[in-house]
Amino acid sequence: MNYGSHHVILLALVVVLAYTVAPTEGGCGCLDSYTWVCGSDGKSYQNMCFMHCLSEPGVKVVFDGSCERMQAEQNGALELQPGHAIVFITGIILPLIFQRLTN
């Protein structure tokens, strides 16, 4: 049985789910991807696009991740963010499934 076309369809579905366009919060039109950033204003933004759109002028990225994650790392503890589920599924679970299907 040829699983090649199933891989393409599944991969396309994962990409669509991971990078759908978010509702235009504040008219931003940013992609709904969870690449959290911590702004110099102390606020967490879902991604750089939202930070540039929703923050005051001059706010810069001070940490690649949420501000909460930055504080947790500074305190020696880590917390999970919503986007980590997508990374876990696409980076770990799907390759294991594909490996089993192709062997």
JSON list of C-alpha atoms in Angstrom, two decimals:
[
{"chain": "A", "resi": 1, "resn": "MET", "atom": "CA", "xyz": [0.00, 0.00, 0.00]},
{"chain": "A", "resi": 2, "resn": "ASN", "atom": "CA", "xyz": [1.32, 3.45, -0.93]},
{"chain": "A", "resi": 3, "resn": "TYR", "atom": "CA", "xyz": [1.28, 5.87, 1.99]},
{"chain": "A", "resi": 4, "resn": "GLY", "atom": "CA", "xyz": [2.90, 8.76, 0.08]},
{"chain": "A", "resi": 5, "resn": "SER", "atom": "CA", "xyz": [-0.33, 10.58, -0.70]},
{"chain": "A", "resi": 6, "resn": "HIS", "atom": "CA", "xyz": [-1.51, 10.14, 2.89]},
{"chain": "A", "resi": 7, "resn": "HIS", "atom": "CA", "xyz": [1.68, 11.82, 4.13]},
{"chain": "A", "resi": 8, "resn": "VAL", "atom": "CA", "xyz": [1.11, 14.81, 1.86]},
{"chain": "A", "resi": 9, "resn": "ILE", "atom": "CA", "xyz": [-2.52, 15.19, 2.96]},
{"chain": "A", "resi": 10, "resn": "LEU", "atom": "CA", "xyz": [-1.65, 14.83, 6.64]},
{"chain": "A", "resi": 11, "resn": "LEU", "atom": "CA", "xyz": [1.22, 17.29, 6.36]},
{"chain": "A", "resi": 12, "resn": "ALA", "atom": "CA", "xyz": [-1.01, 19.79, 4.56]},
{"chain": "A", "resi": 13, "resn": "LEU", "atom": "CA", "xyz": [-3.63, 19.45, 7.30]},
{"chain": "A", "resi": 14, "resn": "VAL", "atom": "CA", "xyz": [-1.04, 20.03, 10.03]},
{"chain": "A", "resi": 15, "resn": "VAL", "atom": "CA", "xyz": [0.28, 23.13, 8.25]},
{"chain": "A", "resi": 16, "resn": "VAL", "atom": "CA", "xyz": [-3.22, 24.54, 7.81]},
{"chain": "A", "resi": 17, "resn": "LEU", "atom": "CA", "xyz": [-4.08, 23.93, 11.47]},
{"chain": "A", "resi": 18, "resn": "ALA", "atom": "CA", "xyz": [-0.80, 25.37, 12.74]},
{"chain": "A", "resi": 19, "resn": "TYR", "atom": "CA", "xyz": [-0.82, 28.53, 10.63]},
{"chain": "A", "resi": 20, "resn": "THR", "atom": "CA", "xyz": [-4.39, 29.69, 10.15]},
{"chain": "A", "resi": 21, "resn": "VAL", "atom": "CA", "xyz": [-5.03, 33.38, 9.91]},
{"chain": "A", "resi": 22, "resn": "ALA", "atom": "CA", "xyz": [-6.23, 34.75, 13.22]},
{"chain": "A", "resi": 23, "resn": "PRO", "atom": "CA", "xyz": [-9.29, 36.92, 13.55]},
{"chain": "A", "resi": 24, "resn": "THR", "atom": "CA", "xyz": [-8.17, 40.46, 12.93]},
{"chain": "A", "resi": 25, "resn": "GLU", "atom": "CA", "xyz": [-7.58, 41.43, 16.55]},
{"chain": "A", "resi": 26, "resn": "GLY", "atom": "CA", "xyz": [-7.27, 45.19, 16.45]},
{"chain": "A", "resi": 27, "resn": "GLY", "atom": "CA", "xyz": [-7.15, 44.94, 12.65]},
{"chain": "A", "resi": 28, "resn": "CYS", "atom": "CA", "xyz": [-3.74, 43.23, 12.73]},
{"chain": "A", "resi": 29, "resn": "GLY", "atom": "CA", "xyz": [-4.34, 40.34, 10.31]},
{"chain": "A", "resi": 30, "resn": "CYS", "atom": "CA", "xyz": [-1.45, 38.40, 11.86]},
{"chain": "A", "resi": 31, "resn": "LEU", "atom": "CA", "xyz": [-0.95, 34.67, 11.45]},
{"chain": "A", "resi": 32, "resn": "ASP", "atom": "CA", "xyz": [-2.25, 32.64, 14.35]},
{"chain": "A", "resi": 33, "resn": "SER", "atom": "CA", "xyz": [1.11, 31.05, 15.14]},
{"chain": "A", "resi": 34, "resn": "TYR", "atom": "CA", "xyz": [2.38, 30.59, 18.66]},
{"chain": "A", "resi": 35, "resn": "THR", "atom": "CA", "xyz": [5.88, 32.00, 18.52]},
{"chain": "A", "resi": 36, "resn": "TRP", "atom": "CA", "xyz": [5.56, 33.90, 21.78]},
{"chain": "A", "resi": 37, "resn": "VAL", "atom": "CA", "xyz": [7.70, 36.97, 22.41]},
{"chain": "A", "resi": 38, "resn": "CYS", "atom": "CA", "xyz": [8.13, 39.10, 25.51]},
{"chain": "A", "resi": 39, "resn": "GLY", "atom": "CA", "xyz": [8.05, 42.81, 24.82]},
{"chain": "A", "resi": 40, "resn": "SER", "atom": "CA", "xyz": [10.07, 45.46, 26.61]},
{"chain": "A", "resi": 41, "resn": "ASP", "atom": "CA", "xyz": [6.72, 46.64, 28.01]},
{"chain": "A", "resi": 42, "resn": "GLY", "atom": "CA", "xyz": [6.53, 43.43, 30.09]},
{"chain": "A", "resi": 43, "resn": "LYS", "atom": "CA", "xyz": [3.67, 41.97, 28.03]},
{"chain": "A", "resi": 44, "resn": "SER", "atom": "CA", "xyz": [3.60, 38.62, 26.22]},
{"chain": "A", "resi": 45, "resn": "TYR", "atom": "CA", "xyz": [2.53, 38.61, 22.59]},
{"chain": "A", "resi": 46, "resn": "GLN", "atom": "CA", "xyz": [1.51, 35.58, 20.55]},
{"chain": "A", "resi": 47, "resn": "ASN", "atom": "CA", "xyz": [4.09, 36.50, 17.90]},
{"chain": "A", "resi": 48, "resn": "MET", "atom": "CA", "xyz": [6.12, 39.47, 16.67]},
{"chain": "A", "resi": 49, "resn": "CYS", "atom": "CA", "xyz": [3.37, 40.59, 14.30]},
{"chain": "A", "resi": 50, "resn": "PHE", "atom": "CA", "xyz": [0.92, 40.98, 17.19]},
{"chain": "A", "resi": 51, "resn": "MET", "atom": "CA", "xyz": [3.58, 42.76, 19.25]},
{"chain": "A", "resi": 52, "resn": "HIS", "atom": "CA", "xyz": [4.22, 45.31, 16.52]},
{"chain": "A", "resi": 53, "resn": "CYS", "atom": "CA", "xyz": [0.51, 45.76, 15.91]},
{"chain": "A", "resi": 54, "resn": "LEU", "atom": "CA", "xyz": [-0.82, 45.94, 19.48]},
{"chain": "A", "resi": 55, "resn": "SER", "atom": "CA", "xyz": [2.00, 47.51, 21.48]},
{"chain": "A", "resi": 56, "resn": "GLU", "atom": "CA", "xyz": [3.03, 51.12, 21.84]},
{"chain": "A", "resi": 57, "resn": "PRO", "atom": "CA", "xyz": [5.67, 52.40, 19.40]},
{"chain": "A", "resi": 58, "resn": "GLY", "atom": "CA", "xyz": [9.22, 51.56, 20.42]},
{"chain": "A", "resi": 59, "resn": "VAL", "atom": "CA", "xyz": [8.47, 48.25, 22.18]},
{"chain": "A", "resi": 60, "resn": "LYS", "atom": "CA", "xyz": [11.20, 45.72, 21.41]},
{"chain": "A", "resi": 61, "resn": "VAL", "atom": "CA", "xyz": [11.50, 41.97, 21.87]},
{"chain": "A", "resi": 62, "resn": "VAL", "atom": "CA", "xyz": [13.45, 41.23, 25.05]},
{"chain": "A", "resi": 63, "resn": "PHE", "atom": "CA", "xyz": [12.94, 37.44, 25.04]},
{"chain": "A", "resi": 64, "resn": "ASP", "atom": "CA", "xyz": [11.96, 34.79, 22.46]},
{"chain": "A", "resi": 65, "resn": "GLY", "atom": "CA", "xyz": [9.10, 33.29, 24.46]},
{"chain": "A", "resi": 66, "resn": "SER", "atom": "CA", "xyz": [6.43, 34.62, 26.78]},
{"chain": "A", "resi": 67, "resn": "CYS", "atom": "CA", "xyz": [7.38, 36.92, 29.63]},
{"chain": "A", "resi": 68, "resn": "GLU", "atom": "CA", "xyz": [6.15, 34.23, 32.00]},
{"chain": "A", "resi": 69, "resn": "ARG", "atom": "CA", "xyz": [8.56, 31.74, 30.41]},
{"chain": "A", "resi": 70, "resn": "MET", "atom": "CA", "xyz": [11.41, 34.23, 30.70]},
{"chain": "A", "resi": 71, "resn": "GLN", "atom": "CA", "xyz": [10.67, 34.63, 34.41]},
{"chain": "A", "resi": 72, "resn": "ALA", "atom": "CA", "xyz": [10.37, 30.86, 34.86]},
{"chain": "A", "resi": 73, "resn": "GLU", "atom": "CA", "xyz": [13.73, 30.28, 33.16]},
{"chain": "A", "resi": 74, "resn": "GLN", "atom": "CA", "xyz": [15.31, 32.94, 35.34]},
{"chain": "A", "resi": 75, "resn": "ASN", "atom": "CA", "xyz": [13.88, 31.16, 38.38]},
{"chain": "A", "resi": 76, "resn": "GLY", "atom": "CA", "xyz": [15.00, 27.74, 37.15]},
{"chain": "A", "resi": 77, "resn": "ALA", "atom": "CA", "xyz": [11.51, 26.45, 36.32]},
{"chain": "A", "resi": 78, "resn": "LEU", "atom": "CA", "xyz": [9.83, 25.96, 32.94]},
{"chain": "A", "resi": 79, "resn": "GLU", "atom": "CA", "xyz": [6.16, 26.09, 32.02]},
{"chain": "A", "resi": 80, "resn": "LEU", "atom": "CA", "xyz": [4.35, 24.82, 28.93]},
{"chain": "A", "resi": 81, "resn": "GLN", "atom": "CA", "xyz": [2.84, 27.18, 26.39]},
{"chain": "A", "resi": 82, "resn": "PRO", "atom": "CA", "xyz": [-0.14, 26.41, 24.07]},
{"chain": "A", "resi": 83, "resn": "GLY", "atom": "CA", "xyz": [2.04, 26.16, 20.95]},
{"chain": "A", "resi": 84, "resn": "HIS", "atom": "CA", "xyz": [4.15, 23.40, 22.48]},
{"chain": "A", "resi": 85, "resn": "ALA", "atom": "CA", "xyz": [1.40, 20.86, 21.75]},
{"chain": "A", "resi": 86, "resn": "ILE", "atom": "CA", "xyz": [1.73, 21.56, 18.01]},
{"chain": "A", "resi": 87, "resn": "VAL", "atom": "CA", "xyz": [5.52, 21.22, 18.18]},
{"chain": "A", "resi": 88, "resn": "PHE", "atom": "CA", "xyz": [5.20, 17.98, 20.15]},
{"chain": "A", "resi": 89, "resn": "ILE", "atom": "CA", "xyz": [2.69, 16.48, 17.71]},
{"chain": "A", "resi": 90, "resn": "THR", "atom": "CA", "xyz": [4.44, 17.57, 14.50]},
{"chain": "A", "resi": 91, "resn": "GLY", "atom": "CA", "xyz": [8.00, 17.08, 15.71]},
{"chain": "A", "resi": 92, "resn": "ILE", "atom": "CA", "xyz": [7.71, 13.87, 17.70]},
{"chain": "A", "resi": 93, "resn": "ILE", "atom": "CA", "xyz": [4.42, 12.03, 17.30]},
{"chain": "A", "resi": 94, "resn": "LEU", "atom": "CA", "xyz": [3.92, 12.33, 13.52]},
{"chain": "A", "resi": 95, "resn": "PRO", "atom": "CA", "xyz": [7.44, 11.14, 12.63]},
{"chain": "A", "resi": 96, "resn": "LEU", "atom": "CA", "xyz": [6.90, 8.08, 14.83]},
{"chain": "A", "resi": 97, "resn": "ILE", "atom": "CA", "xyz": [3.59, 7.34, 13.08]},
{"chain": "A", "resi": 98, "resn": "PHE", "atom": "CA", "xyz": [5.18, 7.78, 9.65]},
{"chain": "A", "resi": 99, "resn": "GLN", "atom": "CA", "xyz": [8.06, 5.51, 10.64]},
{"chain": "A", "resi": 100, "resn": "ARG", "atom": "CA", "xyz": [5.64, 2.76, 11.67]},
{"chain": "A", "resi": 101, "resn": "LEU", "atom": "CA", "xyz": [3.61, 3.14, 8.46]},
{"chain": "A", "resi": 102, "resn": "THR", "atom": "CA", "xyz": [6.66, 2.94, 6.21]},
{"chain": "A", "resi": 103, "resn": "ASN", "atom": "CA", "xyz": [8.32, -0.03, 7.94]}
]
